[in-house]
């Protein structure tokens, strides 16, 4: 096996397009816009993924930007980190230290973009704010703060899009914050400490309530718009009783009530047959059919247009630009910053061709794979923002109402995560700590499932089993509380008018018999096989048809074609024509003597009626199965929970009615409930597709309000997962992650290392910063640009010094931190920057412990410490205690360090402690993909 390609930093298996631009052109042309992103984790920009580069006019605008700030206080944003400082004082400090430089420090008056939901008056803060400024407090900071290790770990700036967060740094940072709060003994300090402990519960309460409100809006709106395809006034004038559900054309499911105010389009247009008592004619049927198709196309097309226009990754491009990465780094025509020397930037640089980048649509799909990626520690700016939330909610309402074979339950997880992200941004505790914010997002995922299925316990387990990456006991408690609040609020709102949380919530009266375990196992096999083949076929359709044909560049046309195909097939069959939740309810329902449930209840003694019902349901199952394969993945909000449940429920209902008929013929009576078979089949199919087990079984228990059928459901789910894993090891969400090349580090997969060690994976030929060289601002800028030209914006530079026979590791500085530090001194290109170690009790670049971060000092601190802050000492941004592994260590150790400790990078040393190389997280992902393909 050749590992040279696998050791490429961020390359291999399509991961390169997730990194920074792969050509120097993109970096030079855009400057910071391809590196810096919006400060907040998931509500900003995703320029590194979807940017195609600015036009020539845009480049000219960036190059002609006038940078001001001499003698004034200027606020700017660089590296996603707000700089708020007195540039006159800072310039004086640099001039006194470096009198050979006559330039002024400057930065653009740029502002950090904000989410749609961010208060305009909210102050902008650095990611790592000074500890003595927590919540605006000015109380003296304890000298013993060094015990927390926060200083040696270095200062961080805002994470760029599609970079991994530093779990260890955020854990150290939160520990220091809590230590600072606990050491405050004043009444005010004790009150703020108590408020801090309760803040998480307040946030998850708000998330639960808001999630239920938006779910209520979606459910009610979708119900009204869904009927619009067939007529008007059904949902308004025909409320559902507690025991019934909606049928077609105004008929209640009990079969003997009809809504008198319901009007089909043929009736509204006065198209009827006077010779027919029912008023129906061939012309009326054609009118209803055509309007059904037209309205469905309008609804689906509107959803797709909203998704394409509002949530394209190219629309989240940052307008921030840094002078340090700009082609005009060394001043203007007068040679500012060059000491009167010839300005190399005065010579116009050619405009090389910019390589177009992949475009993603944040509101498309279910969102669960992307949410899993975010919770694993990667940043996708804009994916959980206000604009995406609005588009997802409205687009989901339209897409489900169009009658496409998709569900709204899966996207509720994405919607709830958007709410969790937006709410958490109003609190500094979560706004400036990405690891802490992911605790809120985990709780939000539980709330999303709770409102989707009315299952708070199942939602908590789903967040634990399927979505979350880090789920300690505290997060579990808050997730359960958030799910309870969401389900309780939705229960109070009563979206269906029945007192139920979901439309297909059912109860059963009879128990099951031992011999029924045989058909339950059979349903598990069928559900597992279907789930595995659905995942395979959907993946291949997306890869070989959708992404390899003209459909890739015409997503709206694909949506309209799929909608047209769906309406043509669905209108003729009553089971395909009804909504997904109505179909599942009718198949789950238990039949009583007076019930019809849209024709699913027939006399088991009538063999002809049983066969006709089985044939109709089989046709619906086939149509739903095929349509789900081609529908999931189109560019509009869509989930697969309900369609998959529907296919499995169809199979289960067929088996149930056949078993019931056989039992009647053998014993003359039957206590078999076909709805139970439908429930087991639905659970098996969904387990086969998503590979969820415990959470899915609990959701089914909560849907039926009984534990009577615990064993059948558990048996079906376990058999389905076993069969599906044998046929296709990865579930649908894992395949979507692979298809979209999302940087998700799988924590449950077991790899075969084949006797390899760290020496086979470590990247030895990486750029380093050597302390025995003159590391001028310009020299470091060139190193940074060269690194970005390779597509490595989720990495950094090892800082080493020569020590006899090798290089000793001094520290590590990330790309974002170095870019931010260089941008402050962008107009002093020939000044040497310093990297020094921290002595106990001392902060680099400062004479006092209060100066924790240059870029986040208060005005009072700037006045006091202007003389002591040296912006050319980059030690404040340096991680002086990076995690290291020896070159002979096994690869399983590396995997556990990345997965369980959340390491962002590992420094490789030899047995004598000399520097050997680096393994960063994205390069490790590329290596794992190659290793998996080989085996």
Short mmCIF file of C-alpha atoms in Angstrom, two decimals, residues 434-841:
data_model
loop_
_atom_site.label_atom_id
_atom_site.label_comp_id
_atom_site.label_asym_id
_atom_site.label_seq_id
_atom_site.Cartn_x
_atom_site.Cartn_y
_atom_site.Cartn_z
CA UNK A 434 -18.03 25.84 20.33
CA UNK A 435 -17.80 22.71 22.45
CA UNK A 436 -20.35 24.06 24.93
CA UNK A 437 -22.65 25.09 22.13
CA UNK A 438 -22.71 21.55 20.84
CA UNK A 439 -24.24 20.49 24.14
CA UNK A 440 -27.20 22.72 23.32
CA UNK A 441 -27.36 21.37 19.78
CA UNK A 442 -27.55 17.81 21.11
CA UNK A 443 -30.50 18.77 23.29
CA UNK A 444 -32.12 20.53 20.33
CA UNK A 445 -31.87 17.35 18.23
CA UNK A 446 -33.81 15.49 20.94
CA UNK A 447 -36.49 18.17 20.84
CA UNK A 448 -36.74 17.83 17.06
CA UNK A 449 -37.49 14.12 17.26
CA UNK A 450 -39.85 14.70 20.21
CA UNK A 451 -42.10 17.02 18.21
CA UNK A 452 -41.83 14.81 15.12
CA UNK A 453 -43.09 11.64 16.79
CA UNK A 454 -44.45 12.83 20.12
CA UNK A 455 -41.70 10.78 21.76
CA UNK A 456 -39.52 12.72 24.22
CA UNK A 457 -37.75 9.61 25.53
CA UNK A 458 -37.18 8.32 22.02
CA UNK A 459 -35.91 11.73 20.98
CA UNK A 460 -33.34 11.74 23.76
CA UNK A 461 -32.15 8.27 22.79
CA UNK A 462 -32.07 9.22 19.10
CA UNK A 463 -29.79 12.15 19.89
CA UNK A 464 -27.54 9.80 21.83
CA UNK A 465 -27.55 6.91 19.37
CA UNK A 466 -27.58 8.56 15.97
CA UNK A 467 -26.65 12.24 16.05
CA UNK A 468 -24.51 13.32 18.99
CA UNK A 469 -20.75 12.84 19.17
CA UNK A 470 -20.21 13.94 22.78
CA UNK A 471 -23.03 12.99 25.14
CA UNK A 472 -22.15 13.08 28.86
CA UNK A 473 -24.74 12.63 31.60
CA UNK A 474 -25.34 16.37 31.91
CA UNK A 475 -26.18 16.63 28.22
CA UNK A 476 -28.53 13.65 28.50
CA UNK A 477 -30.48 15.30 31.34
CA UNK A 478 -30.81 18.55 29.44
CA UNK A 479 -31.75 16.74 26.25
CA UNK A 480 -34.49 14.88 28.07
CA UNK A 481 -35.74 18.11 29.64
CA UNK A 482 -35.68 19.93 26.28
CA UNK A 483 -37.56 17.07 24.61
CA UNK A 484 -40.14 17.08 27.41
CA UNK A 485 -40.69 20.83 27.07
CA UNK A 486 -41.05 20.55 23.29
CA UNK A 487 -43.51 17.64 23.46
CA UNK A 488 -45.51 19.27 26.26
CA UNK A 489 -45.78 22.56 24.40
CA UNK A 490 -46.91 20.81 21.23
CA UNK A 491 -49.45 18.83 23.22
CA UNK A 492 -50.86 22.10 24.55
CA UNK A 493 -51.02 23.58 21.03
CA UNK A 494 -52.89 20.49 19.77
CA UNK A 495 -51.90 20.74 16.10
CA UNK A 496 -54.27 18.00 14.83
CA UNK A 497 -57.26 18.90 16.98
CA UNK A 498 -57.32 15.37 18.41
CA UNK A 499 -55.20 15.83 21.51
CA UNK A 500 -52.50 13.68 19.91
CA UNK A 501 -48.98 14.83 19.17
CA UNK A 502 -48.80 12.97 15.86
CA UNK A 503 -51.43 11.89 13.39
CA UNK A 504 -50.51 8.20 13.40
CA UNK A 505 -50.53 7.69 17.15
CA UNK A 506 -52.54 4.49 17.77
CA UNK A 507 -53.45 2.03 20.52
CA UNK A 508 -54.12 -1.72 20.44
CA UNK A 509 -56.41 -3.86 22.58
CA UNK A 510 -55.23 -7.42 21.98
CA UNK A 511 -52.03 -9.23 22.85
CA UNK A 512 -49.82 -11.21 20.45
CA UNK A 513 -49.34 -14.99 20.30
CA UNK A 514 -46.12 -16.97 20.27
CA UNK A 515 -46.50 -18.26 16.70
CA UNK A 516 -46.67 -14.66 15.45
CA UNK A 517 -42.96 -14.33 16.16
CA UNK A 518 -42.34 -16.13 12.87
CA UNK A 519 -44.00 -13.46 10.66
CA UNK A 520 -42.41 -10.77 12.86
CA UNK A 521 -38.96 -12.20 12.07
CA UNK A 522 -39.91 -12.38 8.41
CA UNK A 523 -40.86 -8.70 8.49
CA UNK A 524 -37.50 -7.94 10.09
CA UNK A 525 -35.72 -9.68 7.22
CA UNK A 526 -37.82 -7.85 4.63
CA UNK A 527 -37.32 -4.49 6.35
CA UNK A 528 -33.56 -4.98 6.65
CA UNK A 529 -33.24 -6.02 3.02
CA UNK A 530 -35.33 -3.08 1.89
CA UNK A 531 -33.35 -0.61 4.02
CA UNK A 532 -30.02 -1.86 2.72
CA UNK A 533 -31.07 -1.85 -0.92
CA UNK A 534 -32.77 1.51 -0.58
CA UNK A 535 -29.53 2.96 0.79
CA UNK A 536 -27.48 1.37 -2.01
CA UNK A 537 -29.81 2.42 -4.81
CA UNK A 538 -30.28 5.96 -3.52
CA UNK A 539 -26.51 6.38 -3.21
CA UNK A 540 -25.91 5.08 -6.72
CA UNK A 541 -28.73 7.14 -8.18
CA UNK A 542 -27.30 10.27 -6.58
CA UNK A 543 -23.74 9.49 -7.63
CA UNK A 544 -24.24 8.07 -11.13
CA UNK A 545 -27.36 9.89 -12.31
CA UNK A 546 -28.02 13.03 -10.30
CA UNK A 547 -24.38 14.13 -10.00
CA UNK A 548 -23.18 12.76 -13.33
CA UNK A 549 -25.75 14.16 -15.71
CA UNK A 550 -27.43 17.42 -16.64
CA UNK A 551 -29.57 17.10 -13.52
CA UNK A 552 -26.61 18.33 -11.46
CA UNK A 553 -26.75 21.77 -13.06
CA UNK A 554 -30.55 21.88 -13.31
CA UNK A 555 -31.89 21.06 -9.84
CA UNK A 556 -35.19 22.85 -10.38
CA UNK A 557 -35.89 20.80 -13.49
CA UNK A 558 -35.17 17.63 -11.53
CA UNK A 559 -37.62 18.65 -8.81
CA UNK A 560 -40.36 19.39 -11.35
CA UNK A 561 -39.77 16.11 -13.18
CA UNK A 562 -39.87 14.08 -9.96
CA UNK A 563 -43.03 15.93 -8.89
CA UNK A 564 -44.70 15.31 -12.24
CA UNK A 565 -43.76 11.63 -12.13
CA UNK A 566 -45.06 11.37 -8.56
CA UNK A 567 -48.41 13.01 -9.29
CA UNK A 568 -48.96 10.88 -12.39
CA UNK A 569 -48.47 7.70 -10.38
CA UNK A 570 -50.05 8.77 -7.11
CA UNK A 571 -53.40 10.15 -8.22
CA UNK A 572 -54.74 6.80 -9.40
CA UNK A 573 -54.19 4.84 -6.20
CA UNK A 574 -55.92 5.97 -2.98
CA UNK A 575 -53.01 4.80 -0.81
CA UNK A 576 -50.38 6.68 -2.81
CA UNK A 577 -52.62 9.70 -3.14
CA UNK A 578 -53.00 10.38 0.55
CA UNK A 579 -50.34 12.04 2.65
CA UNK A 580 -47.54 10.04 4.19
CA UNK A 581 -48.70 10.43 7.80
CA UNK A 582 -52.30 9.58 6.85
CA UNK A 583 -51.12 6.45 5.06
CA UNK A 584 -49.07 5.34 8.07
CA UNK A 585 -52.01 5.98 10.40
CA UNK A 586 -54.42 3.99 8.27
CA UNK A 587 -52.00 1.08 8.05
CA UNK A 588 -51.23 1.18 11.78
CA UNK A 589 -54.89 1.48 12.85
CA UNK A 590 -56.80 -1.34 14.53
CA UNK A 591 -60.04 -2.22 12.81
CA UNK A 592 -63.36 -2.17 14.64
CA UNK A 593 -66.76 -3.17 13.21
CA UNK A 594 -67.69 0.41 12.24
CA UNK A 595 -64.27 1.42 10.91
CA UNK A 596 -63.08 1.65 7.34
CA UNK A 597 -59.79 3.53 7.67
CA UNK A 598 -59.66 4.45 3.99
CA UNK A 599 -60.39 0.87 2.90
CA UNK A 600 -57.70 -0.89 4.93
CA UNK A 601 -60.32 -2.67 7.05
CA UNK A 602 -61.96 -5.59 5.20
CA UNK A 603 -63.75 -8.75 6.26
CA UNK A 604 -61.02 -11.40 6.70
CA UNK A 605 -63.54 -14.06 5.73
CA UNK A 606 -63.90 -12.50 2.28
CA UNK A 607 -60.90 -13.89 0.41
CA UNK A 608 -61.54 -11.73 -2.66
CA UNK A 609 -61.63 -8.52 -0.62
CA UNK A 610 -58.45 -9.53 1.21
CA UNK A 611 -56.59 -10.18 -2.04
CA UNK A 612 -57.79 -6.93 -3.59
CA UNK A 613 -56.63 -5.00 -0.53
CA UNK A 614 -53.27 -6.78 -0.52
CA UNK A 615 -52.81 -6.01 -4.22
CA UNK A 616 -53.67 -2.32 -3.78
CA UNK A 617 -51.29 -1.98 -0.84
CA UNK A 618 -48.56 -3.85 -2.75
CA UNK A 619 -48.87 -1.41 -5.64
CA UNK A 620 -48.63 1.51 -3.19
CA UNK A 621 -45.58 -0.09 -1.57
CA UNK A 622 -43.83 -0.51 -4.91
CA UNK A 623 -44.63 3.04 -6.03
CA UNK A 624 -43.60 4.56 -2.68
CA UNK A 625 -40.37 2.55 -2.64
CA UNK A 626 -39.30 3.63 -6.13
CA UNK A 627 -40.31 7.25 -5.60
CA UNK A 628 -38.42 7.45 -2.30
CA UNK A 629 -35.21 6.34 -4.03
CA UNK A 630 -35.34 9.11 -6.64
CA UNK A 631 -36.85 11.77 -4.37
CA UNK A 632 -34.46 11.73 -1.43
CA UNK A 633 -31.63 14.05 -2.37
CA UNK A 634 -33.45 16.53 -4.60
CA UNK A 635 -32.88 20.19 -3.81
CA UNK A 636 -35.66 20.90 -1.36
CA UNK A 637 -36.29 20.05 2.31
CA UNK A 638 -37.05 16.34 2.56
CA UNK A 639 -36.88 13.57 5.12
CA UNK A 640 -37.04 9.80 4.80
CA UNK A 641 -38.64 8.80 8.10
CA UNK A 642 -42.28 8.78 6.99
CA UNK A 643 -41.69 7.40 3.45
CA UNK A 644 -39.64 4.56 4.88
CA UNK A 645 -42.22 3.93 7.58
CA UNK A 646 -44.88 3.89 4.88
CA UNK A 647 -43.11 1.27 2.78
CA UNK A 648 -42.50 -0.95 5.79
CA UNK A 649 -46.06 -0.46 7.03
CA UNK A 650 -47.39 -1.54 3.63
CA UNK A 651 -45.40 -4.76 3.79
CA UNK A 652 -46.50 -5.35 7.37
CA UNK A 653 -50.17 -4.71 6.62
CA UNK A 654 -50.11 -7.18 3.73
CA UNK A 655 -48.60 -9.86 5.95
CA UNK A 656 -51.06 -8.97 8.72
CA UNK A 657 -54.23 -9.30 6.65
CA UNK A 658 -52.98 -12.56 5.13
CA UNK A 659 -52.19 -14.03 8.55
CA UNK A 660 -55.57 -12.86 9.81
CA UNK A 661 -57.36 -14.51 6.85
CA UNK A 662 -55.46 -17.78 7.32
CA UNK A 663 -56.30 -17.83 11.01
CA UNK A 664 -60.00 -17.37 10.20
CA UNK A 665 -59.91 -20.26 7.76
CA UNK A 666 -58.14 -22.55 10.25
CA UNK A 667 -59.81 -21.70 13.56
CA UNK A 668 -62.91 -19.80 12.48
CA UNK A 669 -61.87 -16.71 14.41
CA UNK A 670 -58.90 -14.44 14.68
CA UNK A 671 -57.45 -12.01 17.18
CA UNK A 672 -54.64 -10.94 14.85
CA UNK A 673 -54.32 -7.17 14.48
CA UNK A 674 -52.89 -6.31 11.02
CA UNK A 675 -51.93 -2.87 12.35
CA UNK A 676 -49.38 -4.46 14.66
CA UNK A 677 -47.70 -6.13 11.69
CA UNK A 678 -47.67 -2.75 9.94
CA UNK A 679 -45.98 -1.20 12.96
CA UNK A 680 -43.33 -3.94 13.14
CA UNK A 681 -42.72 -3.71 9.39
CA UNK A 682 -42.40 0.07 9.56
CA UNK A 683 -39.90 -0.13 12.42
CA UNK A 684 -37.90 -2.80 10.59
CA UNK A 685 -37.72 -0.79 7.36
CA UNK A 686 -36.62 2.38 9.15
CA UNK A 687 -34.04 0.45 11.15
CA UNK A 688 -32.68 -1.07 7.97
CA UNK A 689 -32.32 2.33 6.35
CA UNK A 690 -30.96 4.38 9.27
CA UNK A 691 -29.49 1.58 11.47
CA UNK A 692 -31.11 2.98 14.59
CA UNK A 693 -32.26 0.39 17.14
CA UNK A 694 -32.96 1.37 20.74
CA UNK A 695 -34.28 4.85 20.01
CA UNK A 696 -36.52 3.55 17.21
CA UNK A 697 -38.01 0.84 19.42
CA UNK A 698 -38.75 3.37 22.17
CA UNK A 699 -40.35 5.74 19.65
CA UNK A 700 -42.67 2.94 18.59
CA UNK A 701 -43.58 2.26 22.22
CA UNK A 702 -44.45 5.90 22.76
CA UNK A 703 -46.51 5.98 19.57
CA UNK A 704 -48.65 3.04 20.69
CA UNK A 705 -48.88 4.01 24.38
CA UNK A 706 -48.26 0.41 25.38
CA UNK A 707 -45.48 -2.01 26.17
CA UNK A 708 -47.49 -5.00 25.01
CA UNK A 709 -45.62 -5.22 21.72
CA UNK A 710 -42.12 -4.61 23.08
CA UNK A 711 -40.78 -8.01 21.98
CA UNK A 712 -42.21 -7.95 18.41
CA UNK A 713 -40.85 -4.47 17.74
CA UNK A 714 -37.45 -5.19 19.29
CA UNK A 715 -37.20 -8.46 17.40
CA UNK A 716 -38.08 -6.85 14.10
CA UNK A 717 -35.63 -3.98 14.64
CA UNK A 718 -32.72 -6.22 15.65
CA UNK A 719 -33.28 -8.65 12.76
CA UNK A 720 -33.57 -5.74 10.32
CA UNK A 721 -30.33 -4.16 11.46
CA UNK A 722 -28.49 -7.48 11.31
CA UNK A 723 -29.68 -8.17 7.77
CA UNK A 724 -29.01 -4.60 6.62
CA UNK A 725 -25.47 -4.59 8.05
CA UNK A 726 -24.76 -7.82 6.19
CA UNK A 727 -25.93 -6.38 2.88
CA UNK A 728 -24.63 -2.79 3.28
CA UNK A 729 -22.42 -1.84 6.25
CA UNK A 730 -23.38 1.84 6.11
CA UNK A 731 -26.77 3.39 6.69
CA UNK A 732 -28.34 6.07 4.55
CA UNK A 733 -26.96 8.94 6.63
CA UNK A 734 -23.42 7.57 6.46
CA UNK A 735 -23.75 7.17 2.71
CA UNK A 736 -24.95 10.76 2.36
CA UNK A 737 -21.94 11.90 4.39
CA UNK A 738 -19.69 9.95 2.03
CA UNK A 739 -21.49 11.22 -1.07
CA UNK A 740 -21.24 14.85 0.02
CA UNK A 741 -17.68 14.28 1.26
CA UNK A 742 -18.43 15.72 4.67
CA UNK A 743 -15.45 15.58 7.07
CA UNK A 744 -17.05 13.30 9.63
CA UNK A 745 -14.78 11.15 11.79
CA UNK A 746 -16.65 7.94 12.51
CA UNK A 747 -16.24 6.97 16.15
CA UNK A 748 -17.99 3.59 15.99
CA UNK A 749 -16.19 2.03 13.04
CA UNK A 750 -13.36 -0.42 13.70
CA UNK A 751 -10.46 -0.16 11.27
CA UNK A 752 -7.85 -2.75 10.29
CA UNK A 753 -4.46 -1.11 10.66
CA UNK A 754 -2.42 -3.96 9.20
CA UNK A 755 0.61 -3.45 11.41
CA UNK A 756 1.10 0.18 10.40
CA UNK A 757 2.32 2.79 12.88
CA UNK A 758 2.48 6.56 13.12
CA UNK A 759 5.62 6.54 10.98
CA UNK A 760 3.54 5.38 8.00
CA UNK A 761 1.04 8.23 8.28
CA UNK A 762 2.87 11.27 9.64
CA UNK A 763 3.41 14.11 7.21
CA UNK A 764 7.08 14.98 7.47
CA UNK A 765 7.34 17.54 4.69
CA UNK A 766 5.24 20.29 6.19
CA UNK A 767 6.15 23.93 6.47
CA UNK A 768 7.53 24.86 9.88
CA UNK A 769 8.47 28.10 11.58
CA UNK A 770 12.07 27.92 12.74
CA UNK A 771 13.19 30.20 15.51
CA UNK A 772 16.76 30.32 14.14
CA UNK A 773 15.48 32.21 11.07
CA UNK A 774 14.38 35.82 10.68
CA UNK A 775 10.60 35.39 10.76
CA UNK A 776 9.55 38.72 9.36
CA UNK A 777 5.92 39.61 8.80
CA UNK A 778 6.38 39.25 5.06
CA UNK A 779 8.17 35.92 5.40
CA UNK A 780 5.42 34.50 7.57
CA UNK A 781 2.81 35.89 5.19
CA UNK A 782 4.45 34.03 2.30
CA UNK A 783 4.53 30.81 4.31
CA UNK A 784 0.85 31.23 5.05
CA UNK A 785 -0.04 31.84 1.43
CA UNK A 786 1.97 28.83 0.30
CA UNK A 787 0.14 26.64 2.79
CA UNK A 788 -3.25 27.93 1.68
CA UNK A 789 -2.29 27.32 -1.95
CA UNK A 790 -2.20 23.61 -1.07
CA UNK A 791 -5.72 23.76 0.32
CA UNK A 792 -4.64 23.52 3.94
CA UNK A 793 -6.67 26.01 5.97
CA UNK A 794 -7.50 23.60 8.79
CA UNK A 795 -3.89 23.15 9.77
CA UNK A 796 -1.06 25.27 11.11
CA UNK A 797 2.68 25.55 11.58
CA UNK A 798 4.87 23.64 14.02
CA UNK A 799 7.28 26.04 15.69
CA UNK A 800 10.70 24.45 16.18
CA UNK A 801 14.23 25.39 17.18
CA UNK A 802 17.55 23.79 16.29
CA UNK A 803 18.93 21.69 19.15
CA UNK A 804 22.18 19.91 18.41
CA UNK A 805 21.21 17.00 16.18
CA UNK A 806 17.56 17.79 15.54
CA UNK A 807 14.62 20.13 15.85
CA UNK A 808 12.97 20.62 19.19
CA UNK A 809 9.25 21.32 19.35
CA UNK A 810 8.48 24.75 20.81
CA UNK A 811 4.78 25.11 19.97
CA UNK A 812 2.15 25.14 17.29
CA UNK A 813 0.19 28.02 15.75
CA UNK A 814 -2.94 27.56 13.67
CA UNK A 815 -3.60 29.14 10.30
CA UNK A 816 -6.38 31.37 11.62
CA UNK A 817 -4.35 32.55 14.58
CA UNK A 818 -1.29 33.34 12.47
CA UNK A 819 -3.40 35.18 9.91
CA UNK A 820 -5.03 37.22 12.63
CA UNK A 821 -1.70 38.09 14.25
CA UNK A 822 -0.18 39.07 10.90
CA UNK A 823 -3.14 41.23 9.97
CA UNK A 824 -2.51 43.46 12.99
CA UNK A 825 1.02 44.23 11.77
CA UNK A 826 0.30 44.04 8.04
CA UNK A 827 1.98 47.38 7.30
CA UNK A 828 5.29 46.43 8.91
CA UNK A 829 6.39 43.67 6.52
CA UNK A 830 10.12 43.68 7.34
CA UNK A 831 9.85 43.57 11.10
CA UNK A 832 10.78 40.30 12.79
CA UNK A 833 8.03 38.54 14.73
CA UNK A 834 8.80 36.82 18.00
CA UNK A 835 7.79 33.42 19.36
CA UNK A 836 8.75 32.78 22.95
CA UNK A 837 7.82 30.34 25.68
CA UNK A 838 5.71 31.33 28.68
CA UNK A 839 7.28 31.23 32.11
CA UNK A 840 5.00 30.31 35.00
CA UNK A 841 2.91 33.28 36.05
#
